[in-house]
Coordinates of N, CA and C in Angstrom, one line a residue:
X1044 N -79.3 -16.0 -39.4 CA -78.3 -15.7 -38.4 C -77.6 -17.0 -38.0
X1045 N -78.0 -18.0 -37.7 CA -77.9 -19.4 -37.4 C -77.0 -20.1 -38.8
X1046 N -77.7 -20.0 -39.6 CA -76.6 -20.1 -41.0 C -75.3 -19.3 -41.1
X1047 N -75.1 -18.5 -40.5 CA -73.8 -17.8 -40.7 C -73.2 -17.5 -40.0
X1048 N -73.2 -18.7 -39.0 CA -72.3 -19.0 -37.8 C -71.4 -19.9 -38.5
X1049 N -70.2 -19.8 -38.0 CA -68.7 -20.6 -38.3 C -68.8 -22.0 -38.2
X1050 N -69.4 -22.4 -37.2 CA -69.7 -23.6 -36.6 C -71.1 -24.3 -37.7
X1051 N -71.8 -24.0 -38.2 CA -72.8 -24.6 -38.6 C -72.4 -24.5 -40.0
X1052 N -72.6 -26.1 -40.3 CA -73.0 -26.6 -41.9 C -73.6 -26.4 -43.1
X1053 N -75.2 -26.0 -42.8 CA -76.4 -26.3 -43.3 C -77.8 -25.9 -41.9
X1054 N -78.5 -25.4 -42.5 CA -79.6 -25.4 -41.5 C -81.0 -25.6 -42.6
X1055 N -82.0 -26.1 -42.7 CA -83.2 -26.5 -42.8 C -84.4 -26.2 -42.3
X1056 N -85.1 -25.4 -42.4 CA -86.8 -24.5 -42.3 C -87.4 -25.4 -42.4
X1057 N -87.9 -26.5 -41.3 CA -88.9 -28.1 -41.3 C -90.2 -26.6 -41.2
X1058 N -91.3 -26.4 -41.7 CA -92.8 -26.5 -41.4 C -94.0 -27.2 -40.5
X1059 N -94.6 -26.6 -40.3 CA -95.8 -27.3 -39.4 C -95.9 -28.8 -39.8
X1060 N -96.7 -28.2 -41.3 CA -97.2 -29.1 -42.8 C -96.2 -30.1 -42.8
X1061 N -94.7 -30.2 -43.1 CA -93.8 -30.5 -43.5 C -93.3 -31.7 -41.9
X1062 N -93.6 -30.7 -40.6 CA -93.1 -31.4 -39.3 C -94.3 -33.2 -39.5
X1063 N -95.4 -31.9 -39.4 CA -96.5 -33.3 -39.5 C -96.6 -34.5 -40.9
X1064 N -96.1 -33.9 -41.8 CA -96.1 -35.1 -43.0 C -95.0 -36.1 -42.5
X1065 N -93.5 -36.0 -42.3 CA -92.6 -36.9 -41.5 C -93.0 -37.6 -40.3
X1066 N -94.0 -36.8 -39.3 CA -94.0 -37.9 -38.2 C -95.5 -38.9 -39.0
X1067 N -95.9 -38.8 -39.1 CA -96.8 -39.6 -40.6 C -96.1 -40.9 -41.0
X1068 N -95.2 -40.5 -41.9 CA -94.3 -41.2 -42.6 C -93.8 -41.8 -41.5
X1069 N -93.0 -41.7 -40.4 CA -91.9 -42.3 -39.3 C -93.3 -43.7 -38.9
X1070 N -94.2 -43.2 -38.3 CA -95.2 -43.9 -37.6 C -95.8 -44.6 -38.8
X1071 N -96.2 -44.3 -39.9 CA -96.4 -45.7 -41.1 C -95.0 -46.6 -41.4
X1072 N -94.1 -46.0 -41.3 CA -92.7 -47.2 -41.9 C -92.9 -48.0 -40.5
X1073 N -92.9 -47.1 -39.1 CA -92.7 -48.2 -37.9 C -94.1 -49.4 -38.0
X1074 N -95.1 -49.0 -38.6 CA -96.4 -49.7 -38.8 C -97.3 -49.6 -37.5
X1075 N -97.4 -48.6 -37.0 CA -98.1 -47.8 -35.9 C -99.5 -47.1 -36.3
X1076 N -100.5 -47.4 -35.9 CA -101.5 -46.7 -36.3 C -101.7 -45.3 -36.4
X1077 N -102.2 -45.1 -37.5 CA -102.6 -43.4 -37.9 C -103.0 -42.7 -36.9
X1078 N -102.7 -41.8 -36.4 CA -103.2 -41.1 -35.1 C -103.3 -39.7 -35.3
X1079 N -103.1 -39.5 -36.5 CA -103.4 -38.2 -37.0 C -104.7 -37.5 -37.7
X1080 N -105.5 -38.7 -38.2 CA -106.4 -38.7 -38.0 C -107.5 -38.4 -36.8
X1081 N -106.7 -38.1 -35.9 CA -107.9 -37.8 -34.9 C -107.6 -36.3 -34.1
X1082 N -107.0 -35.7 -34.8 CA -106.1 -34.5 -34.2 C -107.2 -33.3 -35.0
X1083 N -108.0 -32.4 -34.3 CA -108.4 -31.7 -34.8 C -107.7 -30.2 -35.3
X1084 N -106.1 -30.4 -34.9 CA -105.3 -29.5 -35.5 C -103.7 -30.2 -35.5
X1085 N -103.0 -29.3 -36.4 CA -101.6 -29.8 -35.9 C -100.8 -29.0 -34.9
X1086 N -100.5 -30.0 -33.7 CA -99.8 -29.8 -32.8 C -98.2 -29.3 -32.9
X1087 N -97.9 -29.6 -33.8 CA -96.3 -29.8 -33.9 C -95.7 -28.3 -34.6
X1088 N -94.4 -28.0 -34.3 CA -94.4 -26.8 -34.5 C -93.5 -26.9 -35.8
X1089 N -92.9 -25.7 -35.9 CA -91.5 -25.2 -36.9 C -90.9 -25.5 -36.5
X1090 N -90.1 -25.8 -37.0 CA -88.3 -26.1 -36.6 C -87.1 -25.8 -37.6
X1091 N -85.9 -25.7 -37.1 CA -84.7 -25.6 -37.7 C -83.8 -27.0 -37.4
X1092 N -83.9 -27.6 -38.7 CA -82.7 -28.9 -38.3 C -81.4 -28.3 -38.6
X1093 N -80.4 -27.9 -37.8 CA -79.1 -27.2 -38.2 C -78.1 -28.8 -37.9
X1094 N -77.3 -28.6 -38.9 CA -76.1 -29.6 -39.5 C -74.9 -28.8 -38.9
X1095 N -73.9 -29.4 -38.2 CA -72.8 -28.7 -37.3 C -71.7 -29.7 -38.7
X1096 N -70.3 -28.3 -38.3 CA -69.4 -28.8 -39.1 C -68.5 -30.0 -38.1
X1097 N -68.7 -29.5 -36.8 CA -68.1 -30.4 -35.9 C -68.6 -30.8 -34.8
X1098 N -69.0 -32.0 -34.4 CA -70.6 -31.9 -33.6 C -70.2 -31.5 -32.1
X1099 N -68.7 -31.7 -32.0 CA -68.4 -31.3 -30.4 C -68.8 -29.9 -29.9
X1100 N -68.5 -29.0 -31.4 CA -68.9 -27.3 -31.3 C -70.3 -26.9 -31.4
X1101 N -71.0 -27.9 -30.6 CA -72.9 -27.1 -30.6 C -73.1 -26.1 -29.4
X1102 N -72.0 -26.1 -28.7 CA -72.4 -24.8 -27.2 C -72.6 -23.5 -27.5
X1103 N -72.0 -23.0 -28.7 CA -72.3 -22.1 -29.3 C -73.6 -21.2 -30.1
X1104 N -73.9 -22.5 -30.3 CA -75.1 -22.6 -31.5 C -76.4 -22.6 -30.6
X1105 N -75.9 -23.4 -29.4 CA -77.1 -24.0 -28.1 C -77.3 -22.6 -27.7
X1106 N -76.3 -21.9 -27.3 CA -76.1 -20.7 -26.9 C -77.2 -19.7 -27.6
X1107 N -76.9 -19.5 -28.9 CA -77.6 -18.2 -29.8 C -78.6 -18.5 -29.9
X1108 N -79.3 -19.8 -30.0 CA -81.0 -20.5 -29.6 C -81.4 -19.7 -28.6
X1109 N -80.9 -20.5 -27.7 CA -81.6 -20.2 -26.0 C -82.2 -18.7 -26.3
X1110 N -81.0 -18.0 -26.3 CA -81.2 -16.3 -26.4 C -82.0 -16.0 -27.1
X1111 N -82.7 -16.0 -28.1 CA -83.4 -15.6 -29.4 C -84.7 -16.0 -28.9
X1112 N -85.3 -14.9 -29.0 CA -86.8 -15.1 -28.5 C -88.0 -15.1 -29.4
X1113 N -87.4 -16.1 -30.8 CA -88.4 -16.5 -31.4 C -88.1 -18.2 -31.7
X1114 N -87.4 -18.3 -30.5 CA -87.7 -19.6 -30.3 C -87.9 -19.9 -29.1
X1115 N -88.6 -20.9 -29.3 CA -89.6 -21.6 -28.0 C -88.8 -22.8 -27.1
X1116 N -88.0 -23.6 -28.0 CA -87.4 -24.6 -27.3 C -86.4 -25.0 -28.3
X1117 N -85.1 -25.6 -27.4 CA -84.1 -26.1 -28.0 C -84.0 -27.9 -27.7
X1118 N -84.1 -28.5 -28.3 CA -83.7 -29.9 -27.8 C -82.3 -30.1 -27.6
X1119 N -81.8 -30.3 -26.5 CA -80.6 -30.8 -25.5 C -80.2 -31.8 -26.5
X1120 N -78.9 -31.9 -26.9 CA -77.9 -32.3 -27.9 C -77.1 -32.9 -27.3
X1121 N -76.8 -32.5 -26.0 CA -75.1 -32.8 -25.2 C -75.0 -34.3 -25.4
X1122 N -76.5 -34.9 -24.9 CA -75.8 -36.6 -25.0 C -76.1 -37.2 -26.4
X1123 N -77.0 -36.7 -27.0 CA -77.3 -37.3 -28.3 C -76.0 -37.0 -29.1
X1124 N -74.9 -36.1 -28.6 CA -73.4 -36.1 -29.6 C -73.2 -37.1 -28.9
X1125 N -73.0 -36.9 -27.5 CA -71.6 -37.6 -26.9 C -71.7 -39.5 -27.7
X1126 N -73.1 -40.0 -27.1 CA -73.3 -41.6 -27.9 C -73.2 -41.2 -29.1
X1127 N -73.5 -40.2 -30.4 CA -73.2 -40.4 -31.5 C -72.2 -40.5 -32.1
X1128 N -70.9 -39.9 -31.3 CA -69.6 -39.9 -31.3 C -69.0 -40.9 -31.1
X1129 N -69.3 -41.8 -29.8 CA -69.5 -43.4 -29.3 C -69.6 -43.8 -30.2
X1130 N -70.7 -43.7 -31.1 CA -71.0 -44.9 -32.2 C -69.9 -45.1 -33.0
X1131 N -69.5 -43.2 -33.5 CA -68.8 -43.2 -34.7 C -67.5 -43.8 -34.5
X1132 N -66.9 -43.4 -33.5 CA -65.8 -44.0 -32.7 C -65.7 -45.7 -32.9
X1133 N -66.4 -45.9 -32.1 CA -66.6 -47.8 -32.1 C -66.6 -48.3 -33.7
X1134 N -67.2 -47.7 -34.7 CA -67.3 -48.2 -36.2 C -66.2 -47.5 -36.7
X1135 N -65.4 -46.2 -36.3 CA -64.2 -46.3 -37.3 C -63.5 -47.3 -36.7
X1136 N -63.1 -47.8 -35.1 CA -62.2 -48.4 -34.8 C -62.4 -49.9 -35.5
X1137 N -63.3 -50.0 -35.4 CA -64.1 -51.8 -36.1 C -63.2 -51.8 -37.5
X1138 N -64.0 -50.7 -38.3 CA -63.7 -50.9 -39.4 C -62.2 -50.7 -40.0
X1139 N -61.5 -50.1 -39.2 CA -60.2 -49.8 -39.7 C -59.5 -51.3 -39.4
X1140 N -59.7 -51.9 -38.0 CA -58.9 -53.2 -37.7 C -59.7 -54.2 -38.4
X1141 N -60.9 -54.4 -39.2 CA -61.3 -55.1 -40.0 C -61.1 -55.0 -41.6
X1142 N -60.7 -53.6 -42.1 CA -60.0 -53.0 -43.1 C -58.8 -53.7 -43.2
X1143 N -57.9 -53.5 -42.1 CA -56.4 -54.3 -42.4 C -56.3 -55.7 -42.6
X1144 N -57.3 -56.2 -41.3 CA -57.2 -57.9 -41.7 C -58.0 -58.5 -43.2
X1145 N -58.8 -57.5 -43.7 CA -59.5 -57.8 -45.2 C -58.6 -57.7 -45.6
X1146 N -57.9 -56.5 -45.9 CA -56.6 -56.3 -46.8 C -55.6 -56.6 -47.0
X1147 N -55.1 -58.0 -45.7 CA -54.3 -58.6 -45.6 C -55.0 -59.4 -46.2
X1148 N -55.9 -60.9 -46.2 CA -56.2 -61.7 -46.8 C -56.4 -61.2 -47.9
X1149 N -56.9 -60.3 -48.6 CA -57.1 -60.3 -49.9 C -55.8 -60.1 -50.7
X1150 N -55.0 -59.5 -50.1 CA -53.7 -59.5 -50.9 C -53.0 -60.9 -50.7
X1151 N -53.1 -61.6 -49.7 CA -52.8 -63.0 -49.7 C -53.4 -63.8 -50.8
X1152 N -54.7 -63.8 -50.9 CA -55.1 -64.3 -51.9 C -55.5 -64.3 -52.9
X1153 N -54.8 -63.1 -53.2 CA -54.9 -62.7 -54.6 C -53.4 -62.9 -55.1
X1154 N -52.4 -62.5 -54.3 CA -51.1 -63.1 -54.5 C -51.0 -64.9 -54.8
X1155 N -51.5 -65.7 -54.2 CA -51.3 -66.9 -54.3 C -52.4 -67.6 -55.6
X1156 N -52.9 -66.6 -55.7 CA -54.3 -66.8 -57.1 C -52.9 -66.8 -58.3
X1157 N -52.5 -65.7 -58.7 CA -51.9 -65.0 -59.4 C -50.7 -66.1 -59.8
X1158 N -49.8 -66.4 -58.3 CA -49.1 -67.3 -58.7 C -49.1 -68.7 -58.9
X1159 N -50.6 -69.2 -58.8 CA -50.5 -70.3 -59.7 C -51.1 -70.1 -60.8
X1160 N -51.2 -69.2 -61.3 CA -51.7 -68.9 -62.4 C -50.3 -69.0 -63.6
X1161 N -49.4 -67.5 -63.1 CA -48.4 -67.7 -63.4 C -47.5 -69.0 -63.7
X1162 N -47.5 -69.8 -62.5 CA -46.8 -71.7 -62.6 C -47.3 -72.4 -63.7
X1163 N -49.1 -72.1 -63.8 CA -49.6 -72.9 -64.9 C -49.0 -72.4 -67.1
X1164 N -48.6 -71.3 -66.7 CA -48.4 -70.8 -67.9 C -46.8 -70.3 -68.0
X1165 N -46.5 -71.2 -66.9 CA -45.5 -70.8 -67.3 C -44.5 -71.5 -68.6
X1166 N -44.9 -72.7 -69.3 CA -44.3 -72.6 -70.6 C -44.2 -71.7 -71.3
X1167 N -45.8 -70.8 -71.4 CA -46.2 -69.7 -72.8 C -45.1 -68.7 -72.4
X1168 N -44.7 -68.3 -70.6 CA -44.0 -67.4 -70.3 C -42.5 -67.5 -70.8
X1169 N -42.3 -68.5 -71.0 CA -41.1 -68.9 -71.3 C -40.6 -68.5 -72.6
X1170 N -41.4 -69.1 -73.7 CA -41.7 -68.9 -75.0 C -41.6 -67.5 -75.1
X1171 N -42.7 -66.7 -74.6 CA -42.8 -65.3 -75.2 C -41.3 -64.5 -74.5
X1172 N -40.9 -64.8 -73.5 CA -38.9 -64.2 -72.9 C -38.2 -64.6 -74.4
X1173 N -38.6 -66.0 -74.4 CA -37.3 -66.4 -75.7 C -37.2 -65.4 -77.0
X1174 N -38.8 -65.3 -77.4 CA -39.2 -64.5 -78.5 C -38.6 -63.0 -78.5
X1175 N -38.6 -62.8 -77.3 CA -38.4 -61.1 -76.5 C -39.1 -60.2 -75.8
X1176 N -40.5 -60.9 -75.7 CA -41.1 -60.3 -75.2 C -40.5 -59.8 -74.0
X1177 N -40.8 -58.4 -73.3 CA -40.5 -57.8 -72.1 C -40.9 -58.1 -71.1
X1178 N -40.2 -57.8 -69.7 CA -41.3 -58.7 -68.7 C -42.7 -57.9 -68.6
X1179 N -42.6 -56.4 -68.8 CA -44.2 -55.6 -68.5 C -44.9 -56.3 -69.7
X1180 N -44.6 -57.2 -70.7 CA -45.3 -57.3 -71.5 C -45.9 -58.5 -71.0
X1181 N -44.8 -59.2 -70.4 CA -45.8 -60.7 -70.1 C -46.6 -59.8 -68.2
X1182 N -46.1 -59.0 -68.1 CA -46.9 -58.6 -66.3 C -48.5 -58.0 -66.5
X1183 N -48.3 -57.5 -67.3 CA -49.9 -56.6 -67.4 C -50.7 -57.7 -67.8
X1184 N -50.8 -58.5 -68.2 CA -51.9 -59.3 -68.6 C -52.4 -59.8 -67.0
X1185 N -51.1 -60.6 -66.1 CA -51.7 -61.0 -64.9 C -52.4 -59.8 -64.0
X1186 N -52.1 -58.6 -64.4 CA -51.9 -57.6 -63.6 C -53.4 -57.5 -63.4
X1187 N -53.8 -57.2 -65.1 CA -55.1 -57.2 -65.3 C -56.2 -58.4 -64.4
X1188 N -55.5 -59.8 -64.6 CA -56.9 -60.5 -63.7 C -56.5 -60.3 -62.5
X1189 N -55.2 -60.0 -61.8 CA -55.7 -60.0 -60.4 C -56.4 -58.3 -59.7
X1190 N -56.8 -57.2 -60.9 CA -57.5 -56.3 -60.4 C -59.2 -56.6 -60.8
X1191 N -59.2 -57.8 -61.8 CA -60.4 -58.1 -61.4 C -61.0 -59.4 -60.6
X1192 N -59.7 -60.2 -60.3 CA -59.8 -60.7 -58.9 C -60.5 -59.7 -57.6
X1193 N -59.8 -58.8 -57.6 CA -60.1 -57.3 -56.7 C -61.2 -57.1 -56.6
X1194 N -61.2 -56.6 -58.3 CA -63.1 -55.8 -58.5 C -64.3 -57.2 -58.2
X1195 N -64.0 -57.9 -58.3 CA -65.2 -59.0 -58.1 C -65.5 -59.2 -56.0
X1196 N -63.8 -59.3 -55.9 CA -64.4 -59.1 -54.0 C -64.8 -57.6 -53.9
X1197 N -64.6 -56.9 -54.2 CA -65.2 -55.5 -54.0 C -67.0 -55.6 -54.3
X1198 N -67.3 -56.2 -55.2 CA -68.6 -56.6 -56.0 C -69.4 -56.9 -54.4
X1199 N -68.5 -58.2 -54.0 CA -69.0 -58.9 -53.1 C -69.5 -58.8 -51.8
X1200 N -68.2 -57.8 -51.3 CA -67.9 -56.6 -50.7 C -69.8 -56.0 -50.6
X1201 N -69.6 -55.0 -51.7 CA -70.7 -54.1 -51.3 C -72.5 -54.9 -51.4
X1202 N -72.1 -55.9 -52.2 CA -73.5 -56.8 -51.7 C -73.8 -57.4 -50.6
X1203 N -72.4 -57.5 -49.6 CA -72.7 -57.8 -48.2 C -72.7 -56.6 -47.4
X1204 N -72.8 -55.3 -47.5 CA -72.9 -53.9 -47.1 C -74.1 -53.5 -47.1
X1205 N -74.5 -54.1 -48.6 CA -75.9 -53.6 -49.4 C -76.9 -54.3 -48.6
X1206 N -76.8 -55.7 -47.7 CA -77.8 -56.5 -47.0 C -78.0 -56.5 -45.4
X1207 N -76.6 -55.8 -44.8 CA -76.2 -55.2 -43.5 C -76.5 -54.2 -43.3
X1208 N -76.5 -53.4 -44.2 CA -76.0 -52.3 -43.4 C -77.8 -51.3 -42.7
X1209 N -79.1 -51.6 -43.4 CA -80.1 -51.3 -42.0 C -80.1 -52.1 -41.1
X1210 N -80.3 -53.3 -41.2 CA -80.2 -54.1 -39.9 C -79.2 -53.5 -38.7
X1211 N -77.6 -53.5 -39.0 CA -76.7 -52.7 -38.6 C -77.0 -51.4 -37.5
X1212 N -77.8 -50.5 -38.4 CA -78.1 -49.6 -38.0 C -79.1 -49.6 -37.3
X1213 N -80.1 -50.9 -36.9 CA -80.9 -50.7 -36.3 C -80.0 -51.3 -34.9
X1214 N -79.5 -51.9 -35.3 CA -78.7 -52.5 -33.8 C -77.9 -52.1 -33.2
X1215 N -76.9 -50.6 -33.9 CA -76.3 -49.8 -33.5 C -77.6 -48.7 -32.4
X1216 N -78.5 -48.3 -33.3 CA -79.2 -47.0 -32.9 C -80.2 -47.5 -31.3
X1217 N -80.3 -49.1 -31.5 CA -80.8 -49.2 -30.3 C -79.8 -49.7 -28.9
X1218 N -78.6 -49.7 -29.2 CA -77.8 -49.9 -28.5 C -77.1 -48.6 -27.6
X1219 N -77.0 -47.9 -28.6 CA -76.4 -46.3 -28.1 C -77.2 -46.0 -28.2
X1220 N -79.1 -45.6 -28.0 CA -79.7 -45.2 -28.0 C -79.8 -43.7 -28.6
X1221 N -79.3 -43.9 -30.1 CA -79.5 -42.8 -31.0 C -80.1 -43.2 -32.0
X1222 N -80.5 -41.6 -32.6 CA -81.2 -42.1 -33.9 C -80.8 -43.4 -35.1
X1223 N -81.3 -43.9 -35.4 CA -80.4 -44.6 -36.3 C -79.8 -44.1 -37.2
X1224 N -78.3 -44.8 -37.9 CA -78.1 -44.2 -38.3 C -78.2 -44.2 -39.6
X1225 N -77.9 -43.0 -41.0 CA -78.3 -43.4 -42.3 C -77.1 -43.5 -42.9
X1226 N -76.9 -45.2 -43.0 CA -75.2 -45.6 -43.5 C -75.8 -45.5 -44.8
X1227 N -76.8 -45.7 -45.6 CA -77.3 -45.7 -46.8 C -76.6 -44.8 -47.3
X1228 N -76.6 -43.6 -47.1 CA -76.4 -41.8 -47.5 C -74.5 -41.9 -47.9
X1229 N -73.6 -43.0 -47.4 CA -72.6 -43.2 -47.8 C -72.1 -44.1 -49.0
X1230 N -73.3 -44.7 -49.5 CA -73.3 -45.5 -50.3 C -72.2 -45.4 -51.6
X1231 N -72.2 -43.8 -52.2 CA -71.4 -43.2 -53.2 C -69.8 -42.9 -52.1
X1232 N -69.6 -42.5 -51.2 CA -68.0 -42.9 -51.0 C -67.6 -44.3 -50.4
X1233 N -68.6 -45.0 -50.1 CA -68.4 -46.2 -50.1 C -68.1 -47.3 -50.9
X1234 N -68.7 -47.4 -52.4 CA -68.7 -47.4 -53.8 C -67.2 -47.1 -54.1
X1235 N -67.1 -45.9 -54.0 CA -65.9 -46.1 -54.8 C -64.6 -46.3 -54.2
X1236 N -64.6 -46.2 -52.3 CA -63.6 -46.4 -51.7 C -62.9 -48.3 -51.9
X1237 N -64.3 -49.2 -51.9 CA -64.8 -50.7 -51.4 C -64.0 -50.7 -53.1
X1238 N -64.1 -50.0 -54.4 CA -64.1 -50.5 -56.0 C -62.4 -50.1 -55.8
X1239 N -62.3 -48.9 -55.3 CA -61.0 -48.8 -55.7 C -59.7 -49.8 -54.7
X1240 N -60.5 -50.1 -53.4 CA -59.4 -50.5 -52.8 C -59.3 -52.1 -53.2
X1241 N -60.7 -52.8 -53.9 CA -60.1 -54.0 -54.7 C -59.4 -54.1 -55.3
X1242 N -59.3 -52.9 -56.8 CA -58.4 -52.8 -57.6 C -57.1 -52.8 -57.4
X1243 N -56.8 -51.7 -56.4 CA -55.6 -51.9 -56.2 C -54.6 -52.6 -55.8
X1244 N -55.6 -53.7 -54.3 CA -55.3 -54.9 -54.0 C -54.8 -55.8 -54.9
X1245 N -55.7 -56.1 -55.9 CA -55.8 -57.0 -56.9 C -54.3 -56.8 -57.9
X1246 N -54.1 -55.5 -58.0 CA -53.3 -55.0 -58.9 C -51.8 -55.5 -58.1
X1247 N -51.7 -54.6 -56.8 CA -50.6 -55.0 -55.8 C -50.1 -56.4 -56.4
X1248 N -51.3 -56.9 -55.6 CA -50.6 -58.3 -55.4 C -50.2 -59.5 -56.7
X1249 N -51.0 -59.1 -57.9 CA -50.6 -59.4 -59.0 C -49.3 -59.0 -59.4
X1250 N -49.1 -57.8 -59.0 CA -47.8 -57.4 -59.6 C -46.5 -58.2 -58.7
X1251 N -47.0 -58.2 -57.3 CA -45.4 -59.3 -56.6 C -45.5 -60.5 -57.2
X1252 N -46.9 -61.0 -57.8 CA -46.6 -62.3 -57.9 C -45.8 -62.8 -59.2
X1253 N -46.0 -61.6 -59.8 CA -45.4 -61.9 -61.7 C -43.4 -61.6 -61.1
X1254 N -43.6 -60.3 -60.3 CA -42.6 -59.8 -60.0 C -41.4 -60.8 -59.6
X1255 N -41.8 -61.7 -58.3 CA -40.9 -62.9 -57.8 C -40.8 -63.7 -58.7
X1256 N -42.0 -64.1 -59.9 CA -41.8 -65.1 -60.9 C -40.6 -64.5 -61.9
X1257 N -40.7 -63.5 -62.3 CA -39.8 -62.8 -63.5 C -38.4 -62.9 -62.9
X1258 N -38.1 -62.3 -61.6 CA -37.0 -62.2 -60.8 C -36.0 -63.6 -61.2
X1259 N -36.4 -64.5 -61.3 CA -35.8 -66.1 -61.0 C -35.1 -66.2 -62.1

């Protein structure tokens, strides 16, 4: 029933077995002593972890809980959205105004890579115009190192992501006092967002720099 609400994503049947193996697991990664060992039963119940398509739309969902009288308890969500919203909020704005200023240096410096690359060769460029070569013929070759100018900060990029980003989230989750969160789980559109926007940087800016040289 829960599943085939408009508003819900995904819903998940946690088990007793299943409740109690994770709080296990949570209390050994925190390095907290075993205390389940001394439980002559398991306490912990069933549950439904339900995934919302939009987290602001859970009154609904809160709603058809409450009523359903084969459930016992709902855990209150109102403020665990509102701070996770907070969070998300604060990290897109970060990352968007930290997005442009990356993207501005790296196209700066990949432009000014490129053109002294170009200054240094520029006899051979001369030579190969005389011969006939085309200008796309002499452009693609820079074009190529400055997308892997790109792909190498992108490299760089995600191995400074790859060493931040729990720490991050532990300093996020105890600040807004939410769960932490799992930036790991973005890894694959992060990957190829961090790969493609070097390339294309790289590419861009290679291309004005051959572009203003050829122009002259």
């Amino acid at each position: 029933q829960v599943a085939a609400m408009p508003e819900v994503a995904g819903v998940d049947f946690i088990t007793k077995d299943q409740a109690l193996a994770d709080f296990t697991a949570r209390e050994a990664q925190a390095g907290h002593e075993d205390l389940v060992k001394y439980l002559d039963s398991n306490p912990l119940h069933a549950s439904l972890d339900i995934r919302l398509k939009d987290p602001k739309q859970h009154g609904d969902v809160v709603e058809v809980l409450t009523g359903a009288s084969v459930v016992d308890h709902v855990l209150p969500v109102e403020d665990v959205v509102d701070r996770l919203l907070a969070v998300t909020n604060v990290i897109r704005t970060i990352g968007l105004i930290l997005l442009a200023a990356v993207g501005i240096t790296v196209l700066f410096i990949v432009v000014n890579t490129i053109r002294l690359a170009v200054v240094a060769r520029g006899t051979e460029i001369e030579i190969m115009r005389l011969v006939g070569a085309s200008d796309a013929f002499v452009r693609w070759p820079f074009i190529f190192e400055g997308a892997l100018v790109g792909f190498i900060g992108a490299g760089v990029t995600l191995l400074l992501y790859a060493v931040a980003a729990e720490p991050l989230s532990g300093v996020l989750a105890q600040y807004f006092e939410v769960p932490p969160l799992a930036l790991s789980a973005l890894t694959r559109e992060i990957l190829v967002l961090t790969l493609g926007t070097g390339l294309g940087l790289g590419s861009i800016g290679a291309w004005l720099s051959v572009r203003r040289y050829l122009a002259r």
